[in-house]
Amino acid sequence: MAKKDKATSGIEWTRELKKGSLQVCLLALLSQGRKYGFQIIKELRETTDGYIDLKEGTLYPALHRLEKAGLLKSEWVTEGTGNPRKYYSLTLEGRKGLKEALAEWNRMVESCGNAIKEAKL
Amino acid sequence: MNDAENNMAELYLARVKSAMFGMDKTARDGIISELRSHIEDSLADAPTQEAKEKVFAELEEPRKLARSYKAIYGYSRTFNTLLIIDCIAMAVLSVPLLYPVNWDILASLFFAFAVAETGLVGYLGGDKVGLAAGVSTATARILTFIIIYILSDNYVLRADDGLAFVIVSMVLVIVGYGMGKAKEKWPGSDELADL
């Protein structure tokens, strides 16, 4: 599990890096199909080996923000006798957004990767 | 979910709902239903009593959670309208002509309230709501001044007094809009803070 401790530099690197990647991860996960909040938390935790372990107070406002931006849509679904769940899925706009975000992500990884490779520790 | 867990969940949800006071009711109810569903899923997934207790212990602090949602949805139209009406009332009461001579301090006090409240409306509702509040309050103040002046027989208005009154009233527009704009620039509630 990722540590949340402040680094000796005074900058919380884990948080700063995660902040930029959370929305992309959410869109990428939802590109596989509709999912509800608790499921998203579990799947993100599993696929990232615990690196992204969201609390509900982080996930749901982020989902609502993406929905308000038109990148996600939601629907309430009751399966069998279970409790109703709010499922989120990508809109067409969301798919376009993910495509753009991934292109930018790859560009960033490549460009920053070059700079990082040159680092002398 | 057993009765004790259900009670704990409902208690938590009631605190979140209360912290979201002023938001649109539909948005608020939707958020509460989603959180209830999340708690039910989390408890169903918790294998032991200890794990179930951890679910409740790790729930986000209600006021902090409410701040995140307020940053997204803002306040309801009704809430904003009521606040603006209150601002207008303060602005009207801040017209010096309403009071006998040497009662300027009372008018100034009401004006200070009007400025503070218009700023609060802008801060809570954003720049557009703040601008609406500022324009409404300034207009109401100026109109009240004009009406009282027309109805008054014994008041002689100098041009520079009238101009000064209008300029001072414009402070309300600047504060309302300015606070809304400033809110956008300030780092507000950050739902990613706990990552």
mmCIF file of C-alpha atoms in Angstrom:
data_model
loop_
_atom_site.group_PDB
_atom_site.id
_atom_site.type_symbol
_atom_site.label_atom_id
_atom_site.label_comp_id
_atom_site.label_asym_id
_atom_site.label_seq_id
_atom_site.Cartn_x
_atom_site.Cartn_y
_atom_site.Cartn_z
ATOM 1 C CA MET A 1 0.000 0.000 0.000
ATOM 2 C CA ALA A 2 1.252 3.473 -0.861
ATOM 3 C CA LYS A 3 2.434 5.559 2.042
ATOM 4 C CA LYS A 4 0.914 9.003 2.632
ATOM 5 C CA ASP A 5 3.816 10.287 4.693
ATOM 6 C CA LYS A 6 5.209 13.650 3.775
ATOM 7 C CA ALA A 7 8.483 13.334 1.949
ATOM 8 C CA THR A 8 11.612 14.904 3.367
ATOM 9 C CA SER A 9 11.414 17.526 0.598
ATOM 10 C CA GLY A 10 8.162 18.789 2.115
ATOM 11 C CA ILE A 11 6.205 17.954 -1.022
ATOM 12 C CA GLU A 12 3.700 15.129 -0.865
ATOM 13 C CA TRP A 13 4.743 13.478 -4.092
ATOM 14 C CA THR A 14 2.257 10.635 -3.870
ATOM 15 C CA ARG A 15 -0.685 12.980 -3.549
ATOM 16 C CA GLU A 16 0.541 15.392 -6.197
ATOM 17 C CA LEU A 17 1.066 12.621 -8.734
ATOM 18 C CA LYS A 18 -2.215 10.899 -7.905
ATOM 19 C CA LYS A 19 -4.155 14.134 -8.204
ATOM 20 C CA GLY A 20 -3.256 14.438 -11.835
ATOM 21 C CA SER A 21 -3.950 10.824 -12.647
ATOM 22 C CA LEU A 22 -7.186 10.107 -10.777
ATOM 23 C CA GLN A 23 -9.550 11.471 -13.395
ATOM 24 C CA VAL A 24 -7.754 9.644 -16.186
ATOM 25 C CA CYS A 25 -7.859 6.409 -14.173
ATOM 26 C CA LEU A 26 -11.572 6.849 -13.509
ATOM 27 C CA LEU A 27 -12.351 7.470 -17.161
ATOM 28 C CA ALA A 28 -10.155 4.548 -18.219
ATOM 29 C CA LEU A 29 -11.853 2.195 -15.773
ATOM 30 C CA LEU A 30 -15.314 3.294 -16.837
ATOM 31 C CA SER A 31 -14.414 2.854 -20.495
ATOM 32 C CA GLN A 32 -14.709 -0.891 -19.785
ATOM 33 C CA GLY A 33 -18.390 -0.486 -18.961
ATOM 34 C CA ARG A 34 -20.734 0.922 -16.358
ATOM 35 C CA LYS A 35 -19.656 0.586 -12.725
ATOM 36 C CA TYR A 36 -20.893 1.759 -9.319
ATOM 37 C CA GLY A 37 -18.851 3.578 -6.675
ATOM 38 C CA PHE A 38 -17.870 0.750 -4.379
ATOM 39 C CA GLN A 39 -16.948 -1.384 -7.386
ATOM 40 C CA ILE A 40 -14.766 1.432 -8.744
ATOM 41 C CA ILE A 41 -12.924 1.742 -5.420
ATOM 42 C CA LYS A 42 -12.239 -2.002 -5.320
ATOM 43 C CA GLU A 43 -11.194 -2.305 -8.947
ATOM 44 C CA LEU A 44 -8.921 0.732 -8.775
ATOM 45 C CA ARG A 45 -7.306 -0.677 -5.636
ATOM 46 C CA GLU A 46 -6.780 -4.059 -7.297
ATOM 47 C CA THR A 47 -5.571 -2.824 -10.682
ATOM 48 C CA THR A 48 -3.123 -0.372 -9.127
ATOM 49 C CA ASP A 49 -1.867 -2.795 -6.457
ATOM 50 C CA GLY A 50 -3.226 -0.516 -3.765
ATOM 51 C CA TYR A 51 -1.509 2.596 -5.088
ATOM 52 C CA ILE A 52 -4.864 4.260 -5.623
ATOM 53 C CA ASP A 53 -6.993 3.427 -2.616
ATOM 54 C CA LEU A 54 -9.818 5.944 -2.620
ATOM 55 C CA LYS A 55 -12.100 6.921 0.192
ATOM 56 C CA GLU A 56 -15.733 7.570 -0.624
ATOM 57 C CA GLY A 57 -15.183 11.222 0.219
ATOM 58 C CA THR A 58 -12.705 11.449 -2.637
ATOM 59 C CA LEU A 59 -14.347 9.211 -5.202
ATOM 60 C CA TYR A 60 -17.947 10.381 -5.234
ATOM 61 C CA PRO A 61 -17.278 14.134 -5.528
ATOM 62 C CA ALA A 62 -14.781 13.323 -8.319
ATOM 63 C CA LEU A 63 -17.447 11.267 -10.121
ATOM 64 C CA HIS A 64 -20.010 14.026 -9.655
ATOM 65 C CA ARG A 65 -17.548 16.582 -11.008
ATOM 66 C CA LEU A 66 -16.931 14.464 -14.110
ATOM 67 C CA GLU A 67 -20.665 13.947 -14.525
ATOM 68 C CA LYS A 68 -21.314 17.671 -14.226
ATOM 69 C CA ALA A 69 -18.640 18.248 -16.875
ATOM 70 C CA GLY A 70 -20.610 15.914 -19.164
ATOM 71 C CA LEU A 71 -17.943 13.204 -19.320
ATOM 72 C CA LEU A 72 -19.977 10.690 -17.314
ATOM 73 C CA LYS A 73 -23.630 9.805 -17.015
ATOM 74 C CA SER A 74 -25.284 7.908 -14.217
ATOM 75 C CA GLU A 75 -28.345 5.747 -13.632
ATOM 76 C CA TRP A 76 -29.849 4.053 -10.613
ATOM 77 C CA VAL A 77 -30.152 0.289 -10.994
ATOM 78 C CA THR A 78 -31.713 -2.227 -8.628
ATOM 79 C CA GLU A 79 -30.613 -5.784 -9.287
ATOM 80 C CA GLY A 80 -32.779 -8.502 -7.778
ATOM 81 C CA THR A 81 -33.542 -7.755 -4.143
ATOM 82 C CA GLY A 82 -30.260 -5.949 -3.605
ATOM 83 C CA ASN A 83 -29.881 -2.316 -2.700
ATOM 84 C CA PRO A 84 -30.141 0.236 -5.510
ATOM 85 C CA ARG A 85 -26.808 1.352 -6.899
ATOM 86 C CA LYS A 86 -25.824 4.338 -8.932
ATOM 87 C CA TYR A 87 -23.904 3.212 -12.001
ATOM 88 C CA TYR A 88 -21.600 5.516 -13.892
ATOM 89 C CA SER A 89 -20.622 5.195 -17.525
ATOM 90 C CA LEU A 90 -18.784 7.261 -20.097
ATOM 91 C CA THR A 91 -20.675 9.599 -22.366
ATOM 92 C CA LEU A 92 -19.567 10.176 -25.939
ATOM 93 C CA GLU A 93 -17.898 13.319 -24.651
ATOM 94 C CA GLY A 94 -16.215 11.243 -21.952
ATOM 95 C CA ARG A 95 -14.826 8.833 -24.531
ATOM 96 C CA LYS A 96 -13.418 11.744 -26.510
ATOM 97 C CA GLY A 97 -12.042 13.200 -23.280
ATOM 98 C CA LEU A 98 -10.376 9.905 -22.390
ATOM 99 C CA LYS A 99 -8.805 9.685 -25.836
ATOM 100 C CA GLU A 100 -7.388 13.196 -25.433
ATOM 101 C CA ALA A 101 -6.279 12.498 -21.874
ATOM 102 C CA LEU A 102 -4.489 9.289 -22.890
ATOM 103 C CA ALA A 103 -2.746 11.024 -25.777
ATOM 104 C CA GLU A 104 -1.612 13.734 -23.361
ATOM 105 C CA TRP A 105 -0.655 11.120 -20.773
ATOM 106 C CA ASN A 106 1.536 9.256 -23.250
ATOM 107 C CA ARG A 107 3.127 12.496 -24.386
ATOM 108 C CA MET A 108 3.832 13.432 -20.759
ATOM 109 C CA VAL A 109 5.263 10.003 -19.869
ATOM 110 C CA GLU A 110 7.509 10.091 -22.928
ATOM 111 C CA SER A 111 8.635 13.698 -22.460
ATOM 112 C CA CYS A 112 9.066 13.578 -18.710
ATOM 113 C CA GLY A 113 10.615 10.136 -19.024
ATOM 114 C CA ASN A 114 13.412 11.663 -21.086
ATOM 115 C CA ALA A 115 14.017 14.336 -18.446
ATOM 116 C CA ILE A 116 13.841 11.855 -15.591
ATOM 117 C CA LYS A 117 16.274 9.504 -17.310
ATOM 118 C CA GLU A 118 18.839 12.300 -17.255
ATOM 119 C CA ALA A 119 18.470 12.812 -13.504
ATOM 120 C CA LYS A 120 21.700 12.505 -11.525
ATOM 121 C CA LEU A 121 21.099 11.363 -7.944
ATOM 122 C CA MET B 1 -27.148 -4.546 7.691
ATOM 123 C CA ASN B 2 -28.439 -5.084 11.233
ATOM 124 C CA ASP B 3 -30.405 -2.515 13.228
ATOM 125 C CA ALA B 4 -27.374 -1.094 15.039
ATOM 126 C CA GLU B 5 -25.471 -0.655 11.764
ATOM 127 C CA ASN B 6 -28.530 0.830 10.131
ATOM 128 C CA ASN B 7 -28.870 3.356 12.954
ATOM 129 C CA MET B 8 -25.210 4.307 12.707
ATOM 130 C CA ALA B 9 -25.489 4.708 8.940
ATOM 131 C CA GLU B 10 -28.627 6.845 9.206
ATOM 132 C CA LEU B 11 -27.030 8.988 11.904
ATOM 133 C CA TYR B 12 -24.013 9.610 9.680
ATOM 134 C CA LEU B 13 -26.199 10.328 6.643
ATOM 135 C CA ALA B 14 -28.326 12.764 8.665
ATOM 136 C CA ARG B 15 -25.154 14.656 9.607
ATOM 137 C CA VAL B 16 -24.037 14.800 5.966
ATOM 138 C CA LYS B 17 -27.490 15.960 4.877
ATOM 139 C CA SER B 18 -27.531 18.641 7.526
ATOM 140 C CA ALA B 19 -24.061 19.814 6.461
ATOM 141 C CA MET B 20 -25.359 20.164 2.888
ATOM 142 C CA PHE B 21 -28.039 22.647 4.009
ATOM 143 C CA GLY B 22 -28.827 25.183 1.304
ATOM 144 C CA MET B 23 -28.054 22.868 -1.609
ATOM 145 C CA ASP B 24 -30.654 21.805 -4.126
ATOM 146 C CA LYS B 25 -32.891 19.139 -2.559
ATOM 147 C CA THR B 26 -32.743 16.750 -5.528
ATOM 148 C CA ALA B 27 -28.936 16.837 -5.597
ATOM 149 C CA ARG B 28 -28.786 16.397 -1.828
ATOM 150 C CA ASP B 29 -31.171 13.434 -1.803
ATOM 151 C CA GLY B 30 -29.254 11.791 -4.649
ATOM 152 C CA ILE B 31 -25.969 12.163 -2.773
ATOM 153 C CA ILE B 32 -27.445 10.697 0.413
ATOM 154 C CA SER B 33 -28.901 7.708 -1.469
ATOM 155 C CA GLU B 34 -25.549 7.081 -3.111
ATOM 156 C CA LEU B 35 -23.707 7.247 0.220
ATOM 157 C CA ARG B 36 -26.264 4.906 1.790
ATOM 158 C CA SER B 37 -25.715 2.460 -1.045
ATOM 159 C CA HIS B 38 -21.945 2.779 -0.565
ATOM 160 C CA ILE B 39 -22.188 2.041 3.165
ATOM 161 C CA GLU B 40 -24.395 -0.984 2.494
ATOM 162 C CA ASP B 41 -21.908 -2.322 -0.060
ATOM 163 C CA SER B 42 -18.961 -1.674 2.256
ATOM 164 C CA LEU B 43 -20.625 -3.450 5.175
ATOM 165 C CA ALA B 44 -21.639 -6.387 3.015
ATOM 166 C CA ASP B 45 -18.017 -6.685 1.918
ATOM 167 C CA ALA B 46 -16.640 -6.506 5.483
ATOM 168 C CA PRO B 47 -16.064 -10.058 6.745
ATOM 169 C CA THR B 48 -15.652 -9.363 10.465
ATOM 170 C CA GLN B 49 -17.172 -7.129 13.110
ATOM 171 C CA GLU B 50 -13.854 -5.299 13.292
ATOM 172 C CA ALA B 51 -13.947 -4.642 9.550
ATOM 173 C CA LYS B 52 -17.517 -3.336 9.833
ATOM 174 C CA GLU B 53 -16.481 -0.940 12.570
ATOM 175 C CA LYS B 54 -13.629 0.217 10.352
ATOM 176 C CA VAL B 55 -16.145 1.053 7.603
ATOM 177 C CA PHE B 56 -17.837 3.577 9.899
ATOM 178 C CA ALA B 57 -14.574 4.848 11.344
ATOM 179 C CA GLU B 58 -13.227 5.644 7.887
ATOM 180 C CA LEU B 59 -16.246 7.534 6.590
ATOM 181 C CA GLU B 60 -15.418 11.093 5.571
ATOM 182 C CA GLU B 61 -16.111 13.850 8.048
ATOM 183 C CA PRO B 62 -19.635 15.140 7.096
ATOM 184 C CA ARG B 63 -18.773 18.839 6.872
ATOM 185 C CA LYS B 64 -15.716 18.165 4.750
ATOM 186 C CA LEU B 65 -17.731 15.926 2.439
ATOM 187 C CA ALA B 66 -20.489 18.540 2.204
ATOM 188 C CA ARG B 67 -17.911 21.188 1.263
ATOM 189 C CA SER B 68 -16.768 19.040 -1.659
ATOM 190 C CA TYR B 69 -20.315 18.710 -2.956
ATOM 191 C CA LYS B 70 -21.102 22.381 -2.381
ATOM 192 C CA ALA B 71 -18.062 23.250 -4.467
ATOM 193 C CA ILE B 72 -19.605 21.235 -7.314
ATOM 194 C CA TYR B 73 -23.310 22.044 -7.035
ATOM 195 C CA GLY B 74 -23.350 25.339 -5.167
ATOM 196 C CA TYR B 75 -26.452 26.437 -3.318
ATOM 197 C CA SER B 76 -30.045 26.094 -4.483
ATOM 198 C CA ARG B 77 -31.793 28.905 -6.318
ATOM 199 C CA THR B 78 -34.224 29.323 -3.410
ATOM 200 C CA PHE B 79 -31.382 29.655 -0.908
ATOM 201 C CA ASN B 80 -29.572 32.213 -3.074
ATOM 202 C CA THR B 81 -32.792 34.157 -3.678
ATOM 203 C CA LEU B 82 -33.521 34.361 0.053
ATOM 204 C CA LEU B 83 -30.013 35.608 0.725
ATOM 205 C CA ILE B 84 -30.299 38.219 -2.023
ATOM 206 C CA ILE B 85 -33.645 39.411 -0.616
ATOM 207 C CA ASP B 86 -31.975 39.806 2.756
ATOM 208 C CA CYS B 87 -29.124 41.776 1.142
ATOM 209 C CA ILE B 88 -31.678 44.059 -0.523
ATOM 210 C CA ALA B 89 -33.397 44.664 2.813
ATOM 211 C CA MET B 90 -30.075 45.614 4.393
ATOM 212 C CA ALA B 91 -29.246 47.894 1.463
ATOM 213 C CA VAL B 92 -32.614 49.654 1.650
ATOM 214 C CA LEU B 93 -32.166 50.191 5.390
ATOM 215 C CA SER B 94 -28.748 51.684 4.714
ATOM 216 C CA VAL B 95 -30.206 54.746 2.941
ATOM 217 C CA PRO B 96 -29.418 57.724 5.261
ATOM 218 C CA LEU B 97 -32.562 59.620 4.222
ATOM 219 C CA LEU B 98 -34.647 57.068 6.129
ATOM 220 C CA TYR B 99 -33.364 58.378 9.428
ATOM 221 C CA PRO B 100 -33.401 61.662 11.292
ATOM 222 C CA VAL B 101 -30.336 63.877 11.059
ATOM 223 C CA ASN B 102 -27.262 62.550 12.908
ATOM 224 C CA TRP B 103 -28.414 58.948 12.612
ATOM 225 C CA ASP B 104 -25.803 58.241 9.959
ATOM 226 C CA ILE B 105 -24.174 55.645 12.145
ATOM 227 C CA LEU B 106 -27.243 53.410 11.906
ATOM 228 C CA ALA B 107 -27.333 53.764 8.117
ATOM 229 C CA SER B 108 -23.597 53.008 7.998
ATOM 230 C CA LEU B 109 -24.111 49.935 10.128
ATOM 231 C CA PHE B 110 -26.787 48.608 7.776
ATOM 232 C CA PHE B 111 -24.537 49.403 4.831
ATOM 233 C CA ALA B 112 -21.730 47.400 6.424
ATOM 234 C CA PHE B 113 -24.152 44.485 6.866
ATOM 235 C CA ALA B 114 -25.268 44.828 3.241
ATOM 236 C CA VAL B 115 -21.663 44.790 2.000
ATOM 237 C CA ALA B 116 -20.745 41.804 4.177
ATOM 238 C CA GLU B 117 -23.823 39.862 3.160
ATOM 239 C CA THR B 118 -23.430 40.632 -0.536
ATOM 240 C CA GLY B 119 -19.845 39.407 -0.259
ATOM 241 C CA LEU B 120 -21.047 36.251 1.459
ATOM 242 C CA VAL B 121 -23.587 35.630 -1.313
ATOM 243 C CA GLY B 122 -20.826 36.013 -3.893
ATOM 244 C CA TYR B 123 -18.549 33.711 -1.941
ATOM 245 C CA LEU B 124 -21.216 31.029 -1.546
ATOM 246 C CA GLY B 125 -22.845 31.303 -4.934
ATOM 247 C CA GLY B 126 -20.019 32.321 -7.268
ATOM 248 C CA ASP B 127 -19.446 35.385 -9.428
ATOM 249 C CA LYS B 128 -22.775 35.345 -11.307
ATOM 250 C CA VAL B 129 -24.859 35.095 -8.137
ATOM 251 C CA GLY B 130 -22.586 37.641 -6.481
ATOM 252 C CA LEU B 131 -23.045 40.025 -9.404
ATOM 253 C CA ALA B 132 -26.832 39.531 -9.274
ATOM 254 C CA ALA B 133 -26.785 40.231 -5.544
ATOM 255 C CA GLY B 134 -24.563 43.303 -5.986
ATOM 256 C CA VAL B 135 -26.621 44.799 -8.809
ATOM 257 C CA SER B 136 -29.923 44.111 -7.000
ATOM 258 C CA THR B 137 -28.772 45.602 -3.721
ATOM 259 C CA ALA B 138 -27.151 48.649 -5.326
ATOM 260 C CA THR B 139 -30.222 49.253 -7.487
ATOM 261 C CA ALA B 140 -32.577 48.855 -4.526
ATOM 262 C CA ARG B 141 -30.477 51.270 -2.482
ATOM 263 C CA ILE B 142 -30.369 53.901 -5.232
ATOM 264 C CA LEU B 143 -34.099 53.537 -6.029
ATOM 265 C CA THR B 144 -34.990 53.870 -2.344
ATOM 266 C CA PHE B 145 -32.862 56.998 -2.169
ATOM 267 C CA ILE B 146 -34.572 58.498 -5.223
ATOM 268 C CA ILE B 147 -38.087 57.640 -3.997
ATOM 269 C CA ILE B 148 -37.482 59.131 -0.552
ATOM 270 C CA TYR B 149 -35.894 62.196 -2.100
ATOM 271 C CA ILE B 150 -38.888 62.750 -4.398
ATOM 272 C CA LEU B 151 -41.344 62.285 -1.531
ATOM 273 C CA SER B 152 -39.374 64.481 0.823
ATOM 274 C CA ASP B 153 -40.190 68.188 0.839
ATOM 275 C CA ASN B 154 -37.365 69.475 2.939
ATOM 276 C CA TYR B 155 -34.310 67.776 1.527
ATOM 277 C CA VAL B 156 -32.054 69.556 -0.912
ATOM 278 C CA LEU B 157 -29.697 67.243 -2.709
ATOM 279 C CA ARG B 158 -26.346 68.481 -3.899
ATOM 280 C CA ALA B 159 -25.051 66.883 -7.089
ATOM 281 C CA ASP B 160 -21.855 65.643 -5.458
ATOM 282 C CA ASP B 161 -23.840 64.032 -2.601
ATOM 283 C CA GLY B 162 -25.951 62.143 -5.118
ATOM 284 C CA LEU B 163 -22.870 61.070 -7.043
ATOM 285 C CA ALA B 164 -21.107 59.968 -3.860
ATOM 286 C CA PHE B 165 -24.163 57.927 -2.884
ATOM 287 C CA VAL B 166 -24.195 56.144 -6.260
ATOM 288 C CA ILE B 167 -20.441 55.477 -6.132
ATOM 289 C CA VAL B 168 -20.668 54.086 -2.597
ATOM 290 C CA SER B 169 -23.589 51.889 -3.680
ATOM 291 C CA MET B 170 -21.422 50.454 -6.447
ATOM 292 C CA VAL B 171 -19.214 48.950 -3.736
ATOM 293 C CA LEU B 172 -21.961 46.359 -3.338
ATOM 294 C CA VAL B 173 -21.594 45.283 -6.988
ATOM 295 C CA ILE B 174 -17.813 45.122 -6.731
ATOM 296 C CA VAL B 175 -17.869 43.154 -3.472
ATOM 297 C CA GLY B 176 -20.544 40.683 -4.656
ATOM 298 C CA TYR B 177 -18.841 39.984 -7.963
ATOM 299 C CA GLY B 178 -15.330 40.213 -6.523
ATOM 300 C CA MET B 179 -15.965 37.652 -3.803
ATOM 301 C CA GLY B 180 -17.435 35.236 -6.351
ATOM 302 C CA LYS B 181 -14.376 35.631 -8.568
ATOM 303 C CA ALA B 182 -12.003 35.394 -5.638
ATOM 304 C CA LYS B 183 -13.593 32.112 -4.573
ATOM 305 C CA GLU B 184 -12.621 30.617 -7.938
ATOM 306 C CA LYS B 185 -9.018 31.653 -7.400
ATOM 307 C CA TRP B 186 -8.763 30.505 -3.821
ATOM 308 C CA PRO B 187 -7.985 26.850 -3.189
ATOM 309 C CA GLY B 188 -11.319 25.773 -1.788
ATOM 310 C CA SER B 189 -12.441 22.375 -0.716
ATOM 311 C CA ASP B 190 -10.248 19.735 -2.256
ATOM 312 C CA GLU B 191 -11.753 16.309 -2.462
ATOM 313 C CA LEU B 192 -8.388 14.968 -3.566
ATOM 314 C CA ALA B 193 -6.677 16.083 -0.377
ATOM 315 C CA ASP B 194 -6.885 12.638 1.177
ATOM 316 C CA LEU B 195 -5.340 10.736 -1.686
#
